[in-house]
Short mmCIF file of C-alpha atoms in Angstrom, two decimals:
data_model
loop_
_atom_site.label_atom_id
_atom_site.label_comp_id
_atom_site.label_asym_id
_atom_site.label_seq_id
_atom_site.Cartn_x
_atom_site.Cartn_y
_atom_site.Cartn_z
CA MET A 1 14.58 -5.14 -27.09
CA ARG A 2 11.01 -4.64 -26.05
CA ALA A 3 8.98 -2.58 -23.51
CA ALA A 4 7.80 -4.77 -20.56
CA THR A 5 4.19 -4.82 -21.80
CA ASN A 6 5.04 -5.97 -25.40
CA GLY A 7 5.25 -9.69 -26.44
CA SER A 8 6.02 -11.70 -29.23
CA ARG A 9 2.77 -12.44 -30.96
CA ALA A 10 4.25 -15.04 -33.27
CA ARG A 11 5.74 -16.92 -30.29
CA SER A 12 2.53 -16.60 -28.30
CA ARG A 13 0.61 -18.42 -30.98
CA LEU A 14 2.92 -21.34 -30.42
CA VAL A 15 1.44 -21.94 -26.91
CA VAL A 16 -2.02 -23.16 -27.41
CA ALA A 17 -4.80 -24.53 -25.17
CA ALA A 18 -3.17 -28.04 -24.84
CA VAL A 19 0.53 -28.17 -25.23
CA VAL A 20 3.30 -30.13 -23.76
CA LEU A 21 6.64 -28.47 -23.38
CA VAL A 22 9.63 -30.52 -22.61
CA THR A 23 13.16 -29.24 -21.77
CA ALA A 24 15.89 -31.86 -20.97
CA VAL A 25 18.66 -30.51 -18.80
CA ALA A 26 21.29 -33.09 -17.83
CA GLY A 27 19.75 -35.22 -15.37
CA LEU A 28 16.57 -33.23 -15.23
CA VAL A 29 13.55 -33.22 -17.26
CA VAL A 30 11.02 -30.22 -16.93
CA VAL A 31 7.49 -30.94 -18.55
CA GLY A 32 5.18 -27.91 -18.74
CA THR A 33 1.56 -29.12 -19.07
CA VAL A 34 -0.86 -26.35 -20.10
CA ARG A 35 -4.66 -26.98 -20.26
CA GLY A 36 -7.32 -24.60 -20.92
CA VAL A 37 -10.58 -24.33 -18.85
CA SER A 38 -14.18 -24.88 -19.83
CA GLN A 39 -16.51 -21.87 -20.56
CA ALA A 40 -18.69 -23.04 -17.66
CA ALA A 41 -15.64 -23.14 -15.25
CA ALA A 42 -14.29 -19.83 -16.41
CA GLY A 43 -17.64 -17.99 -15.87
CA GLN A 44 -17.56 -14.60 -17.69
CA GLU A 45 -14.13 -15.42 -19.16
CA PRO A 46 -14.77 -18.31 -21.75
CA ALA A 47 -11.90 -20.55 -22.67
CA ASP A 48 -11.99 -19.21 -26.33
CA ASP A 49 -11.77 -15.54 -25.31
CA PRO A 50 -8.77 -14.02 -26.93
CA ALA A 51 -8.10 -12.15 -23.68
CA CYS A 52 -7.49 -15.27 -21.91
CA GLY A 53 -4.70 -16.47 -24.28
CA PRO A 54 -1.01 -16.63 -23.44
CA THR A 55 0.14 -13.30 -21.87
CA TRP A 56 3.24 -11.94 -20.36
CA VAL A 57 3.19 -11.49 -16.62
CA THR A 58 6.15 -10.09 -14.40
CA ALA A 59 6.98 -13.10 -12.42
CA TRP A 60 9.60 -11.59 -10.18
CA GLN A 61 11.08 -8.00 -9.64
CA THR A 62 13.09 -5.99 -7.17
CA SER A 63 13.35 -2.26 -6.66
CA PRO A 64 16.96 -0.89 -7.03
CA GLN A 65 18.70 1.92 -5.25
CA PRO A 66 21.79 3.72 -6.29
CA GLY A 67 24.67 1.32 -5.45
CA PRO A 68 28.29 2.01 -5.10
CA ASP A 69 30.01 4.43 -7.77
CA VAL A 70 32.93 3.32 -9.79
CA ASP A 71 35.37 4.53 -7.25
CA ALA A 72 33.79 2.82 -4.27
CA ALA A 73 33.27 -0.39 -6.08
CA GLY A 74 36.92 -0.70 -6.52
CA GLY A 75 36.77 -3.09 -9.60
CA ARG A 76 34.16 -5.20 -7.88
CA PHE A 77 31.94 -5.43 -11.12
CA GLY A 78 33.97 -4.59 -14.15
CA GLY A 79 35.17 -7.63 -16.15
CA ARG A 80 33.06 -9.93 -13.95
CA THR A 81 30.02 -12.12 -14.38
CA LEU A 82 26.93 -11.45 -12.16
CA ARG A 83 24.82 -14.52 -11.42
CA MET A 84 21.71 -13.30 -10.02
CA VAL A 85 19.23 -15.87 -8.49
CA VAL A 86 15.54 -15.09 -8.68
CA HIS A 87 12.45 -16.94 -7.78
CA PRO A 88 9.54 -16.67 -10.33
CA GLN A 89 5.86 -16.46 -9.04
CA SER A 90 4.45 -17.71 -12.34
CA THR A 91 4.80 -20.65 -14.74
CA GLY A 92 5.22 -20.32 -18.40
CA SER A 93 6.99 -21.27 -21.56
CA GLU A 94 9.19 -18.32 -22.27
CA ILE A 95 10.87 -15.62 -20.14
CA ARG A 96 12.17 -12.10 -20.65
CA VAL A 97 14.97 -10.47 -18.35
CA ARG A 98 14.85 -6.83 -17.21
CA LEU A 99 18.24 -5.16 -16.59
CA SER A 100 18.60 -1.83 -14.92
CA ASN A 101 20.85 1.12 -15.23
CA ARG A 102 18.43 3.49 -13.54
CA TYR A 103 21.05 5.21 -11.39
CA GLY A 104 23.94 5.21 -13.99
CA ARG A 105 25.29 8.56 -15.05
CA GLY A 106 26.59 7.04 -18.16
CA PRO A 107 25.66 4.08 -20.45
CA LEU A 108 26.12 0.59 -18.99
CA PRO A 109 27.51 -2.04 -21.58
CA VAL A 110 26.58 -5.69 -20.89
CA ALA A 111 28.45 -8.06 -23.18
CA ALA A 112 26.45 -11.23 -22.64
CA VAL A 113 23.49 -12.68 -20.59
CA SER A 114 22.25 -16.13 -20.18
CA ALA A 115 19.57 -17.82 -18.17
CA ALA A 116 19.35 -21.41 -16.47
CA THR A 117 17.67 -23.38 -13.80
CA THR A 118 19.50 -22.86 -10.51
CA GLY A 119 21.58 -25.86 -9.22
CA THR A 120 23.67 -26.21 -6.20
CA GLY A 121 25.45 -23.32 -4.98
CA ALA A 122 26.34 -20.93 -7.78
CA GLY A 123 26.21 -23.69 -10.32
CA VAL A 124 23.25 -24.32 -12.69
CA ARG A 125 21.54 -27.42 -13.90
CA GLY A 126 22.72 -29.06 -17.26
CA GLY A 127 25.29 -27.85 -19.73
CA ALA A 128 23.44 -25.56 -22.07
CA LEU A 129 22.62 -22.28 -20.66
CA ARG A 130 19.98 -20.35 -22.62
CA PRO A 131 21.36 -17.16 -24.19
CA VAL A 132 19.39 -13.99 -23.62
CA LEU A 133 19.40 -11.65 -26.50
CA PHE A 134 18.36 -8.02 -27.00
CA GLY A 135 17.09 -6.98 -30.48
CA GLY A 136 18.62 -10.22 -31.73
CA ARG A 137 22.11 -9.42 -30.35
CA PRO A 138 23.91 -10.94 -27.37
CA ASP A 139 25.29 -7.66 -26.09
CA VAL A 140 23.39 -4.45 -25.36
CA THR A 141 24.29 -0.85 -23.93
CA ILE A 142 21.71 0.45 -21.53
CA PRO A 143 21.33 4.15 -21.58
CA ALA A 144 21.86 6.28 -18.34
CA GLY A 145 18.67 6.26 -16.22
CA ALA A 146 17.03 3.61 -18.05
CA GLU A 147 15.92 -0.13 -17.95
CA ILE A 148 15.73 -2.54 -20.69
CA VAL A 149 13.83 -5.74 -21.37
CA SER A 150 15.24 -8.64 -23.53
CA ASP A 151 13.82 -10.52 -26.38
CA PRO A 152 11.73 -13.63 -25.32
CA VAL A 153 13.68 -16.53 -24.58
CA PRO A 154 12.32 -20.31 -25.02
CA PHE A 155 12.49 -21.37 -21.35
CA VAL A 156 10.11 -23.41 -19.19
CA ALA A 157 10.00 -21.38 -15.96
CA GLN A 158 8.09 -22.93 -12.94
CA ALA A 159 6.60 -20.95 -10.08
CA GLY A 160 8.94 -21.12 -7.17
CA LEU A 161 11.83 -22.90 -8.96
CA PRO A 162 14.75 -20.62 -8.96
CA VAL A 163 16.24 -19.17 -12.14
CA SER A 164 19.84 -17.83 -12.37
CA VAL A 165 20.33 -14.93 -14.56
CA SER A 166 24.10 -14.40 -15.45
CA ALA A 167 25.38 -11.11 -17.00
CA TYR A 168 28.80 -10.29 -17.95
CA LEU A 169 29.88 -6.57 -17.40
CA PRO A 170 32.91 -5.64 -19.43
CA GLN A 171 33.74 -2.46 -17.72
CA GLU A 172 33.17 -1.06 -14.19
CA PRO A 173 29.51 0.66 -13.93
CA ASP A 174 29.77 4.21 -12.71
CA ARG A 175 27.02 3.46 -10.46
CA VAL A 176 25.29 0.03 -10.20
CA ALA A 177 21.58 -0.54 -9.69
CA THR A 178 21.40 -2.28 -6.27
CA HIS A 179 18.91 -3.95 -4.16
CA PRO A 180 21.01 -4.60 -0.93
CA VAL A 181 18.39 -6.49 1.13
CA ALA A 182 17.89 -9.60 -1.14
CA LEU A 183 17.55 -11.94 1.83
CA GLN A 184 18.93 -14.64 -0.25
CA THR A 185 22.29 -15.50 -2.00
CA SER A 186 23.31 -14.68 -5.43
CA TRP A 187 26.87 -14.80 -6.88
CA ILE A 188 29.69 -12.57 -8.42
CA SER A 189 32.47 -14.32 -10.30
CA ASP A 190 36.23 -13.94 -10.45
CA PRO A 191 37.47 -11.91 -13.42
CA GLY A 192 36.22 -13.31 -16.59
CA ASN A 193 32.98 -13.98 -18.62
CA HIS A 194 31.42 -17.01 -17.07
CA VAL A 195 27.84 -16.49 -18.50
CA ASP A 196 28.13 -19.94 -20.31
CA SER A 197 29.65 -21.74 -17.25
CA ALA A 198 27.20 -24.33 -15.61
CA SER A 199 29.89 -24.49 -12.77
CA GLY A 200 29.94 -22.22 -9.85
CA ALA A 201 33.41 -22.70 -9.23
CA ALA A 202 34.45 -19.20 -10.35
CA PHE A 203 31.72 -17.39 -8.17
CA SER A 204 31.65 -16.02 -4.58
CA PRO A 205 28.35 -15.24 -2.68
CA VAL A 206 26.73 -11.91 -2.26
CA THR A 207 23.53 -11.13 -0.46
CA ALA A 208 22.23 -8.28 -2.87
CA TRP A 209 20.85 -8.14 -6.24
CA PHE A 210 22.65 -6.28 -8.92
CA VAL A 211 21.55 -4.99 -12.47
CA VAL A 212 18.82 -7.65 -12.84
CA THR A 213 15.58 -6.12 -11.66
CA GLY A 214 12.78 -8.30 -13.40
CA LEU A 215 11.79 -11.52 -14.95
CA ASP A 216 8.56 -11.78 -17.09
CA VAL A 217 6.98 -15.11 -17.95
CA LEU A 218 4.78 -16.03 -20.88
CA ALA A 219 1.91 -17.54 -18.96
CA PRO A 220 -0.48 -20.11 -20.91
CA ARG A 221 -3.47 -18.13 -19.86
CA ALA A 222 -3.69 -14.47 -18.83
CA GLU A 223 -2.42 -13.88 -15.32
CA HIS A 224 -2.46 -10.62 -13.18
CA ALA A 225 0.01 -9.13 -10.88
CA VAL A 226 -0.23 -7.24 -7.58
CA VAL A 227 2.73 -4.99 -6.62
CA LEU A 228 3.42 -4.49 -2.90
CA VAL A 229 5.14 -1.05 -2.32
CA GLY A 230 6.74 -0.07 0.83
CA ASP A 231 9.75 0.21 3.19
CA SER A 232 11.72 -2.39 5.20
CA ILE A 233 8.74 -4.05 6.38
CA THR A 234 7.69 -4.82 2.81
CA ASP A 235 11.46 -5.57 2.09
CA GLY A 236 11.23 -8.28 4.76
CA VAL A 237 13.68 -7.18 7.23
CA GLY A 238 13.48 -9.42 10.33
CA SER A 239 12.52 -12.42 8.31
CA ASP A 240 14.91 -15.45 7.88
CA PRO A 241 17.33 -15.22 4.97
CA GLY A 242 16.72 -17.85 2.30
CA GLU A 243 13.46 -18.80 3.80
CA ASP A 244 10.98 -16.51 1.64
CA ASP A 245 9.40 -15.40 4.90
CA ARG A 246 8.26 -11.86 3.63
CA TRP A 247 4.77 -10.75 3.84
CA SER A 248 4.80 -10.82 -0.05
CA ASP A 249 5.77 -14.63 0.07
CA ALA A 250 3.07 -15.28 2.74
CA LEU A 251 0.43 -13.44 0.28
CA SER A 252 1.66 -15.40 -2.51
CA ARG A 253 1.04 -18.71 -0.69
CA ARG A 254 -2.42 -17.61 0.44
CA LEU A 255 -3.22 -16.74 -3.20
CA GLY A 256 -1.89 -19.99 -4.48
CA ALA A 257 -3.70 -22.07 -1.92
CA ALA A 258 -6.99 -20.25 -2.75
CA GLY A 259 -6.32 -21.31 -6.48
CA GLY A 260 -8.25 -20.59 -9.49
CA ALA A 261 -9.25 -16.92 -10.09
CA ALA A 262 -7.51 -15.86 -6.96
CA ARG A 263 -4.10 -16.52 -8.17
CA MET A 264 -1.93 -13.59 -8.93
CA SER A 265 1.79 -12.99 -9.35
CA VAL A 266 3.03 -11.20 -6.06
CA LEU A 267 5.75 -8.52 -6.62
CA ASN A 268 7.72 -7.10 -3.95
CA ALA A 269 8.80 -3.35 -4.49
CA GLY A 270 9.93 -2.75 -0.85
CA ILE A 271 13.05 -0.71 -0.10
CA SER A 272 14.54 -0.62 3.21
CA GLY A 273 14.45 3.00 4.65
CA ASN A 274 12.10 4.24 1.89
CA GLN A 275 9.88 7.18 2.71
CA LEU A 276 6.49 8.23 1.34
CA ILE A 277 7.20 11.89 1.03
CA ALA A 278 10.91 12.38 0.10
CA ASP A 279 13.38 10.81 -2.26
CA ALA A 280 16.52 9.92 -0.20
CA PHE A 281 19.90 8.89 -1.64
CA GLY A 282 20.84 5.57 -0.14
CA VAL A 283 17.26 4.42 0.68
CA GLY A 284 15.63 5.06 -2.69
CA ASP A 285 13.15 7.09 -4.53
CA SER A 286 9.69 7.72 -2.95
CA PRO A 287 7.03 5.45 -4.12
CA SER A 288 5.49 8.15 -6.48
CA THR A 289 8.99 8.84 -8.02
CA ARG A 290 9.54 5.16 -8.74
CA PHE A 291 6.00 4.35 -9.64
CA ARG A 292 6.79 4.25 -13.34
CA PHE A 293 9.55 1.69 -12.97
CA ASP A 294 8.55 -0.34 -10.02
CA VAL A 295 4.73 -0.52 -10.63
CA ALA A 296 3.46 0.63 -14.00
CA ALA A 297 6.22 -1.27 -15.93
CA ALA A 298 5.25 -4.65 -14.36
CA ALA A 299 3.63 -6.77 -17.15
CA GLY A 300 0.04 -7.82 -16.16
CA VAL A 301 -0.07 -5.41 -13.21
CA THR A 302 -3.83 -4.71 -12.10
CA ASP A 303 -3.32 -3.99 -8.15
CA VAL A 304 -1.00 -2.11 -5.93
CA VAL A 305 -0.74 -2.19 -2.11
CA LEU A 306 0.95 0.61 -0.44
CA HIS A 307 2.33 0.03 3.24
CA ILE A 308 4.63 2.91 4.32
CA GLY A 309 5.03 5.74 6.63
CA THR A 310 7.16 4.66 9.70
CA ASN A 311 10.29 6.20 8.39
CA ASP A 312 8.57 9.62 7.53
CA ILE A 313 7.14 9.60 11.10
CA ALA A 314 10.80 9.14 12.40
CA GLU A 315 11.73 12.06 10.19
CA GLY A 316 9.17 14.29 11.69
CA ARG A 317 6.56 14.44 8.99
CA THR A 318 3.16 15.50 10.02
CA ALA A 319 -0.05 13.64 9.76
CA ASP A 320 -1.34 16.06 7.12
CA GLN A 321 1.79 15.41 4.99
CA LEU A 322 1.42 11.72 5.06
CA GLN A 323 -2.27 11.79 4.27
CA ALA A 324 -1.60 13.92 1.34
CA GLY A 325 1.21 11.72 0.24
CA LEU A 326 -1.08 8.75 0.43
CA VAL A 327 -3.78 10.52 -1.78
CA ARG A 328 -1.11 11.49 -4.31
CA PHE A 329 0.05 7.83 -4.64
CA ALA A 330 -3.56 6.63 -4.77
CA ASP A 331 -4.57 9.06 -7.43
CA GLN A 332 -1.25 8.16 -9.35
CA ALA A 333 -2.20 4.52 -9.30
CA ARG A 334 -5.76 5.10 -10.50
CA ALA A 335 -4.66 7.38 -13.24
CA ALA A 336 -2.64 4.39 -14.57
CA GLY A 337 -5.75 2.24 -14.50
CA LEU A 338 -4.74 0.10 -11.46
CA ARG A 339 -6.71 -0.87 -8.32
CA VAL A 340 -4.92 0.62 -5.26
CA PHE A 341 -5.07 -0.25 -1.54
CA LEU A 342 -3.80 1.49 1.36
CA THR A 343 -2.87 0.10 4.77
CA THR A 344 -2.48 1.45 8.40
CA ILE A 345 1.08 1.87 9.75
CA THR A 346 2.34 -0.77 11.98
CA PRO A 347 3.29 0.09 15.56
CA SER A 348 6.81 0.75 16.73
CA ARG A 349 8.29 2.21 20.07
CA THR A 350 11.69 2.52 18.71
CA GLY A 351 14.03 5.73 18.63
CA PRO A 352 12.19 8.74 17.25
CA ARG A 353 9.12 6.65 16.79
CA ALA A 354 8.50 6.39 20.41
CA THR A 355 8.05 10.16 21.14
CA ALA A 356 4.59 11.34 22.08
CA ALA A 357 4.30 13.39 18.83
CA ALA A 358 5.26 10.46 16.63
CA GLN A 359 2.71 8.22 18.34
CA ALA A 360 -0.02 10.74 17.97
CA THR A 361 0.99 11.20 14.25
CA ARG A 362 0.69 7.50 13.55
CA ARG A 363 -2.61 7.38 15.29
CA ASP A 364 -3.89 10.12 13.31
CA VAL A 365 -2.82 8.83 10.05
CA ASN A 366 -4.19 5.35 10.85
CA ALA A 367 -7.56 6.91 11.72
CA TRP A 368 -7.69 8.71 8.50
CA VAL A 369 -6.70 5.65 6.61
CA LEU A 370 -9.70 3.74 8.01
CA ALA A 371 -12.20 6.44 7.80
CA GLN A 372 -11.16 8.43 4.50
CA GLY A 373 -9.02 6.04 2.78
CA PRO A 374 -11.86 4.09 1.04
CA ALA A 375 -12.73 7.53 -0.60
CA HIS A 376 -9.39 7.60 -2.34
CA ALA A 377 -8.50 3.83 -2.78
CA ASP A 378 -10.25 0.55 -3.76
CA GLY A 379 -9.99 -0.68 -0.12
CA VAL A 380 -7.88 -0.57 3.09
CA PHE A 381 -6.13 -3.14 5.06
CA ASP A 382 -5.66 -2.65 8.69
CA PHE A 383 -2.17 -3.95 9.11
CA ALA A 384 -1.48 -2.05 12.47
CA ALA A 385 -4.48 -4.08 14.18
CA ALA A 386 -3.07 -7.31 12.72
CA VAL A 387 0.15 -7.26 14.39
CA ALA A 388 -0.32 -4.96 17.40
CA ASP A 389 -0.22 -6.04 21.13
CA PRO A 390 -3.94 -5.94 22.17
CA ALA A 391 -2.98 -4.69 25.67
CA ARG A 392 -0.58 -2.05 24.14
CA PRO A 393 -1.56 -1.37 20.60
CA ASP A 394 1.45 1.08 20.31
CA ARG A 395 3.65 -1.88 20.41
CA LEU A 396 4.12 -5.11 18.30
CA GLU A 397 2.45 -8.34 19.83
CA SER A 398 5.66 -10.11 21.14
CA SER A 399 5.63 -13.23 18.86
CA TYR A 400 5.33 -10.88 15.83
CA ASP A 401 8.29 -8.61 16.81
CA ALA A 402 11.66 -9.66 15.17
CA GLY A 403 13.49 -8.36 18.24
CA ASP A 404 13.89 -4.62 17.48
CA GLY A 405 10.48 -3.45 18.10
CA LEU A 406 10.05 -2.30 14.45
CA HIS A 407 10.30 -5.20 12.12
CA LEU A 408 8.36 -8.26 11.99
CA SER A 409 9.09 -12.07 12.56
CA ALA A 410 8.14 -14.60 10.04
CA ALA A 411 4.88 -14.89 12.02
CA GLY A 412 4.34 -11.23 11.81
CA TYR A 413 4.71 -11.17 8.16
CA ARG A 414 2.13 -13.92 7.93
CA ALA A 415 -0.31 -11.90 9.99
CA LEU A 416 0.19 -8.96 7.61
CA ALA A 417 -0.72 -11.16 4.63
CA GLY A 418 -3.66 -12.54 6.57
CA ALA A 419 -4.87 -9.01 6.79
CA VAL A 420 -5.30 -8.69 3.04
CA HIS A 421 -8.89 -9.36 2.04
CA LEU A 422 -8.24 -11.69 -1.07
CA ASP A 423 -11.70 -11.08 -2.51
CA ARG A 424 -10.90 -7.24 -2.80
CA LEU A 425 -7.97 -8.05 -5.10
CA THR A 426 -8.51 -8.33 -8.89
CA GLY A 427 -7.18 -11.79 -9.20
CA SER A 428 -6.90 -13.56 -12.50
CA PRO A 429 -10.29 -14.29 -13.89
CA CYS A 430 -9.07 -16.28 -16.90
CA LEU A 431 -7.86 -18.80 -14.28
CA ALA A 432 -11.18 -19.15 -12.75
CA GLY A 433 -11.73 -23.17 -12.26
CA ASP A 434 -8.40 -23.96 -13.70
CA GLY A 435 -5.93 -26.08 -11.54
CA ALA A 436 -4.21 -27.50 -14.43
CA SER A 437 -1.65 -24.87 -15.49
CA SER A 438 1.44 -26.46 -14.02
CA VAL A 439 4.94 -27.66 -14.62
CA VAL A 440 5.99 -31.04 -13.44
CA VAL A 441 9.56 -31.39 -12.39
CA SER A 442 11.35 -34.75 -12.40
CA GLY A 443 14.98 -35.67 -11.68
CA GLY A 444 17.47 -34.93 -8.92
CA ARG A 445 18.93 -31.50 -8.10
#
């Protein structure tokens, strides 16, 4: 087992400036082609700069909340196999898997874990699933309140090509780490260890992520990550399940289209119902409380964007309290060596957010973010202006409204991503001028 920022130096040296990795999987051939960049193209990051060599980057993650306890779960997890489907944002030659027992009151035994390229339904492509080991062993016990990262696994991961991580839990967790708003389908099995089964016959669908909270990729050249922290708006509520329509997805597409040094892995740390000021059971710890897990632990992270506050306003928090919370988070991020960006709070006229006092609080906080935010952060993005009705700035523009007056449609989430000034983000300087780091996939699904 390893910390998220540690890598296998011996393995890293195997990935050099010109290497072709081939993984044959029953009816599918995955070829990873890795090329370096010229010193001229790389600008201040010459191709032979050791800092630009193979580097771990978190390619996918989610933020867990306390899930059902052992009594409420009713045997839902014990003696069964989880098959969690994740979408990596980066391409590389090896992976590491992060498992969580963040909210467990006791240790969580995991008897076996595997990884494979996702196939049809709960099935995976090919016959041989890759075993995932922890300190050289197939089993691991995660202490209460902890998360653990696996050993490196030889596995050609491609950005956007889903990976199925299967984990067999021999006994019922006393409380399972859960992200309920996955907006995509994963799987849980009938009783039994199905970690090594390529078939999906034993599995039933679930719309949440359990236990699996991160996937790191060994990128051929140093790649950075930006973490988006927030509530249900960052979580993507209102977007279409299975369509990758969150604003994190839209930002990832923008960075990918820009290419070169603009590229970054975009990590979603949104939790529906989350609040800036308070930890609340059922809607997750506040951004400052979960910072060490959801931001600082991400491999390759350089930037963090915070969009939060509408739930605090609904709870009656004052503008002064929210401003102090934003400063506290920004200071925390900067102390960790990260660039931090604050955003204005998007409009809503729903429920307690519609009162005159709530509207005044939102206006005051947003005015403060625009005027004073740059003194505490590396930049601010005006999300409110990006999605507000120009004639009624206290409401969402109709085409951006998912229908409840609070959450955004896919078009609204694209508008949020469009409000991010890409040139303010750190990007990945080692990728300057390099469009050749890729994985070519051939064969049928």
